[in-house]
XYZ file of C-alpha atoms in Angstrom:
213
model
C -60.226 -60.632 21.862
C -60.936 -64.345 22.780
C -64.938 -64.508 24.811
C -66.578 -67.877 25.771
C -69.976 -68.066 24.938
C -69.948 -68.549 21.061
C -71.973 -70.929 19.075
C -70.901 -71.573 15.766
C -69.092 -68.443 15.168
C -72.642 -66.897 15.459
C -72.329 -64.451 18.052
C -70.338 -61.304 17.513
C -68.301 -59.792 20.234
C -68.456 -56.465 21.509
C -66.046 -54.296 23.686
C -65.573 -50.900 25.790
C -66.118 -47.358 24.520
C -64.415 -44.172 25.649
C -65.859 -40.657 25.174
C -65.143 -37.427 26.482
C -66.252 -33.822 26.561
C -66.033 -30.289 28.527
C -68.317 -29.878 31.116
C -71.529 -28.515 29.823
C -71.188 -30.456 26.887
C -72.881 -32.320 25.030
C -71.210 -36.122 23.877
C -72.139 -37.446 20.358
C -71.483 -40.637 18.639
C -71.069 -41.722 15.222
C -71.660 -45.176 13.620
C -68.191 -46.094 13.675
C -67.746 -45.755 17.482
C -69.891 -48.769 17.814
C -68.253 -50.872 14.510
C -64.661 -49.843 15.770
C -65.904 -52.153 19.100
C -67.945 -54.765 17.023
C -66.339 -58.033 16.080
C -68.431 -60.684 13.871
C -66.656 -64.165 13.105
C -68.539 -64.440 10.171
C -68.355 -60.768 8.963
C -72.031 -59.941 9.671
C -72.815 -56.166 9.670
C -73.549 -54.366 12.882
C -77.444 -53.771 12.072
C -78.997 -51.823 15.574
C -77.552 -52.020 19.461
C -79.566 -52.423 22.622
C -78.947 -50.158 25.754
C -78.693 -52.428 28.300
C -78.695 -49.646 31.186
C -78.622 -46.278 31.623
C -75.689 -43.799 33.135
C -75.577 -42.886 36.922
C -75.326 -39.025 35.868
C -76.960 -36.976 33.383
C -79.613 -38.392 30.600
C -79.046 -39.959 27.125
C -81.327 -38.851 24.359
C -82.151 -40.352 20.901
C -82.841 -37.194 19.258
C -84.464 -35.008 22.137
C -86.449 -38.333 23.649
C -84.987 -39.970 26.869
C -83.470 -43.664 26.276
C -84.605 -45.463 28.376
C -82.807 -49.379 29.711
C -82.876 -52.255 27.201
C -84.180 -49.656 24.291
C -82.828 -51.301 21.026
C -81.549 -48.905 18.259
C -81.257 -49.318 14.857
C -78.235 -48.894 13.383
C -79.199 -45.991 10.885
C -79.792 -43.924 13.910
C -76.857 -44.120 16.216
C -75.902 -40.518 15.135
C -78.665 -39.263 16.533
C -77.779 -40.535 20.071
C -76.421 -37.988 22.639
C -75.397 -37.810 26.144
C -76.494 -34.842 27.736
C -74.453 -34.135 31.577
C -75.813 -32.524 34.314
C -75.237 -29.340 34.501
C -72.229 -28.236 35.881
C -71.164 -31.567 36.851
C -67.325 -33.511 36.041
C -66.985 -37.203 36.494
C -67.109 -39.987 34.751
C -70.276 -42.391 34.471
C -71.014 -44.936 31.976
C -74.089 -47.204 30.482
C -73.449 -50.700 29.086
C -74.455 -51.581 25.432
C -74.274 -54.943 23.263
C -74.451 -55.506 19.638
C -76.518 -57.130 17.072
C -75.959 -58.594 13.891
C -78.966 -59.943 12.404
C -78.703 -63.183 13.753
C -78.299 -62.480 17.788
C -76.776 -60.244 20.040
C -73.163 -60.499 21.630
C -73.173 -63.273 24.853
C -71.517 -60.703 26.882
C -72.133 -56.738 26.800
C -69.795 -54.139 27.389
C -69.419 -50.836 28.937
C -69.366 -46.916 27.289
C -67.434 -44.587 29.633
C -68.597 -41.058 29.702
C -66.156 -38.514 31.069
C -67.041 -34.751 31.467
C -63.759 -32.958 31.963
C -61.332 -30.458 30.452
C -57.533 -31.223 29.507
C -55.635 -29.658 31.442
C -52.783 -27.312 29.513
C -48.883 -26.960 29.218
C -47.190 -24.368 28.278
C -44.309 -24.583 25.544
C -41.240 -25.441 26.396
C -37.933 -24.738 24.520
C -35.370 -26.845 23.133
C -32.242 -27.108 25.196
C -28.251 -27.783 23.798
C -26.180 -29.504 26.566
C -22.882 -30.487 26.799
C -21.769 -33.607 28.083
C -22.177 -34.445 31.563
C -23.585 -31.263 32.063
C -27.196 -30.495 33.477
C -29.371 -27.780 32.728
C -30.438 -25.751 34.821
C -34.581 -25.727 36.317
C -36.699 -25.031 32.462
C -39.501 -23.387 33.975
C -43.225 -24.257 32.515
C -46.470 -23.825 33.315
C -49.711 -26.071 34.149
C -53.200 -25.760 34.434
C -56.933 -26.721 34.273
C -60.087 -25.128 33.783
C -61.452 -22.631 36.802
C -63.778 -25.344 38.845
C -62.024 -28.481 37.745
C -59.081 -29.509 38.816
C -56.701 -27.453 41.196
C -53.027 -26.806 39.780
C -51.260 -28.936 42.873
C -53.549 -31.645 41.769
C -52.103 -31.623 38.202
C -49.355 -34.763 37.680
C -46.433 -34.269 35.490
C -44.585 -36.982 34.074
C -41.980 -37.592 30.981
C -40.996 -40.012 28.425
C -37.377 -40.086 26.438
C -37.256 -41.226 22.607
C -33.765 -41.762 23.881
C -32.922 -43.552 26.839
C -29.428 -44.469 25.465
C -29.091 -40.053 25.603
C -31.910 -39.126 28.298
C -33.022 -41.831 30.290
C -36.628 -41.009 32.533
C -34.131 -41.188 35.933
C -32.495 -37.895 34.226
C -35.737 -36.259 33.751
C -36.267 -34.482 37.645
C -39.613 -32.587 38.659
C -40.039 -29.491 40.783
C -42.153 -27.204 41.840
C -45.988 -26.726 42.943
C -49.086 -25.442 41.506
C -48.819 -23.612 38.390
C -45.276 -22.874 38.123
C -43.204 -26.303 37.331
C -39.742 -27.012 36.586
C -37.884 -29.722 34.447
C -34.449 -30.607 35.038
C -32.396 -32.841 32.988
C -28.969 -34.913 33.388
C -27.765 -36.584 30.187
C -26.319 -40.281 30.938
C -22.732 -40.002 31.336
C -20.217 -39.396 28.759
C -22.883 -39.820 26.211
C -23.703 -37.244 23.497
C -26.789 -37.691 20.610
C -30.146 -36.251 21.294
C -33.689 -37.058 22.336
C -37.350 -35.747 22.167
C -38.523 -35.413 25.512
C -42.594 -35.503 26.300
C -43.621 -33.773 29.448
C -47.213 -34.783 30.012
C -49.661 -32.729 32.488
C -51.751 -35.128 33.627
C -55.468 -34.482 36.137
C -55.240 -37.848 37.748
C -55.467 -40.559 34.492
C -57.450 -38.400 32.920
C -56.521 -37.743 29.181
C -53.282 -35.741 29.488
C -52.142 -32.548 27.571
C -48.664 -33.035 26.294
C -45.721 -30.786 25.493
C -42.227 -31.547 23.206
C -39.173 -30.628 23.733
């Protein structure tokens, strides 16, 4: 990560933080989530973070006391923040927070992204044996989300191939609606080997559940 604004190899860097939980639950954070984003040139220790602002949606707590903007935190006690959402509520919303190392904080802070949401889930499906230049008939699966969240027709599926040389993603065919899906696939021609194929179920870019074939 290259970032204007250095002087003298002084300043450290920081960068974006993802966390995610079920609705109704609480999000937590450990030390390392902040080192894993902290970059110092001169190897200077993370020592406490600021919270530059606040998220749109539900309340973050050191401990059970509201943070409130530009609060600084030590870094002994960034296990005891947590993110609290509102009840009932999915989304994503987000506060920014920069990084200290003794010396000064980073020149630019950056953003932790809060999503309240529940993978969705795919059921198992089974290995197939084809012969060659044959395709298989419609494998039948099933997808689906928690009741409130996301609605089944809203649920993307999509595949990857460890083998395009054997299965290439063109050979890997969609169908259905709702729960009940269907995977098709067409080996390339006159090709035989074999491939792991990944069928993803996927609530709009959300973090996707994944199945192996």
């Amino acid at each position: 990560v290259v970032k204007q604004g250095c002087e003298d190899g002084e300043a450290p860097i920081v960068s974006d933080i993802y966390k995610s939980a079920g609705i109704n639950t609480d999000i937590t954070f450990t030390q390392n989530n902040f080192e894993e984003k902290y970059v110092d040139p001169l190897g200077n220790q993370l020592n406490k973070i600021e919270v530059v602002d606040l998220p749109s949606s539900g309340t973050l707590y050191l401990n059970t006391t509201p943070i409130t903007g530009g609060q600084e935190i030590n870094y002994v006690d960034l296990p005891n923040i947590i993110y609290t959402p509102v009840n009932g509520w999915m989304g994503r919303t987000s506060f920014r927070w920069n990084g200290h190392n003794t010396i000064k904080y980073a020149t630019e802070p950056d953003t932790v992204f809060l999503t309240i949401n529940t993978d969705p889930t795919i059921t198992s499906i089974p290995d197939q044996n084809l012969c060659v230049n044959t395709t298989s008939s419609p494998i039948p699966f099933t997808v689906d989300d928690a009741i409130g969240e996301t609605s089944p027709d809203d649920i993307e599926v999509y595949a990857t191939s460890s083998n395009l040389n054997v299965i290439e993603i063109s050979g890997i065919v969609f169908g259905g609606s709702g729960n009940d899906r269907t995977v098709t696939i067409t080996p390339v021609t006159d090709v035989s080997g074999s491939a792991q194929i990944t069928v993803f179920a996927d609530e709009k870019k959300q973090k996707p559940a994944q199945y192996d074939e």
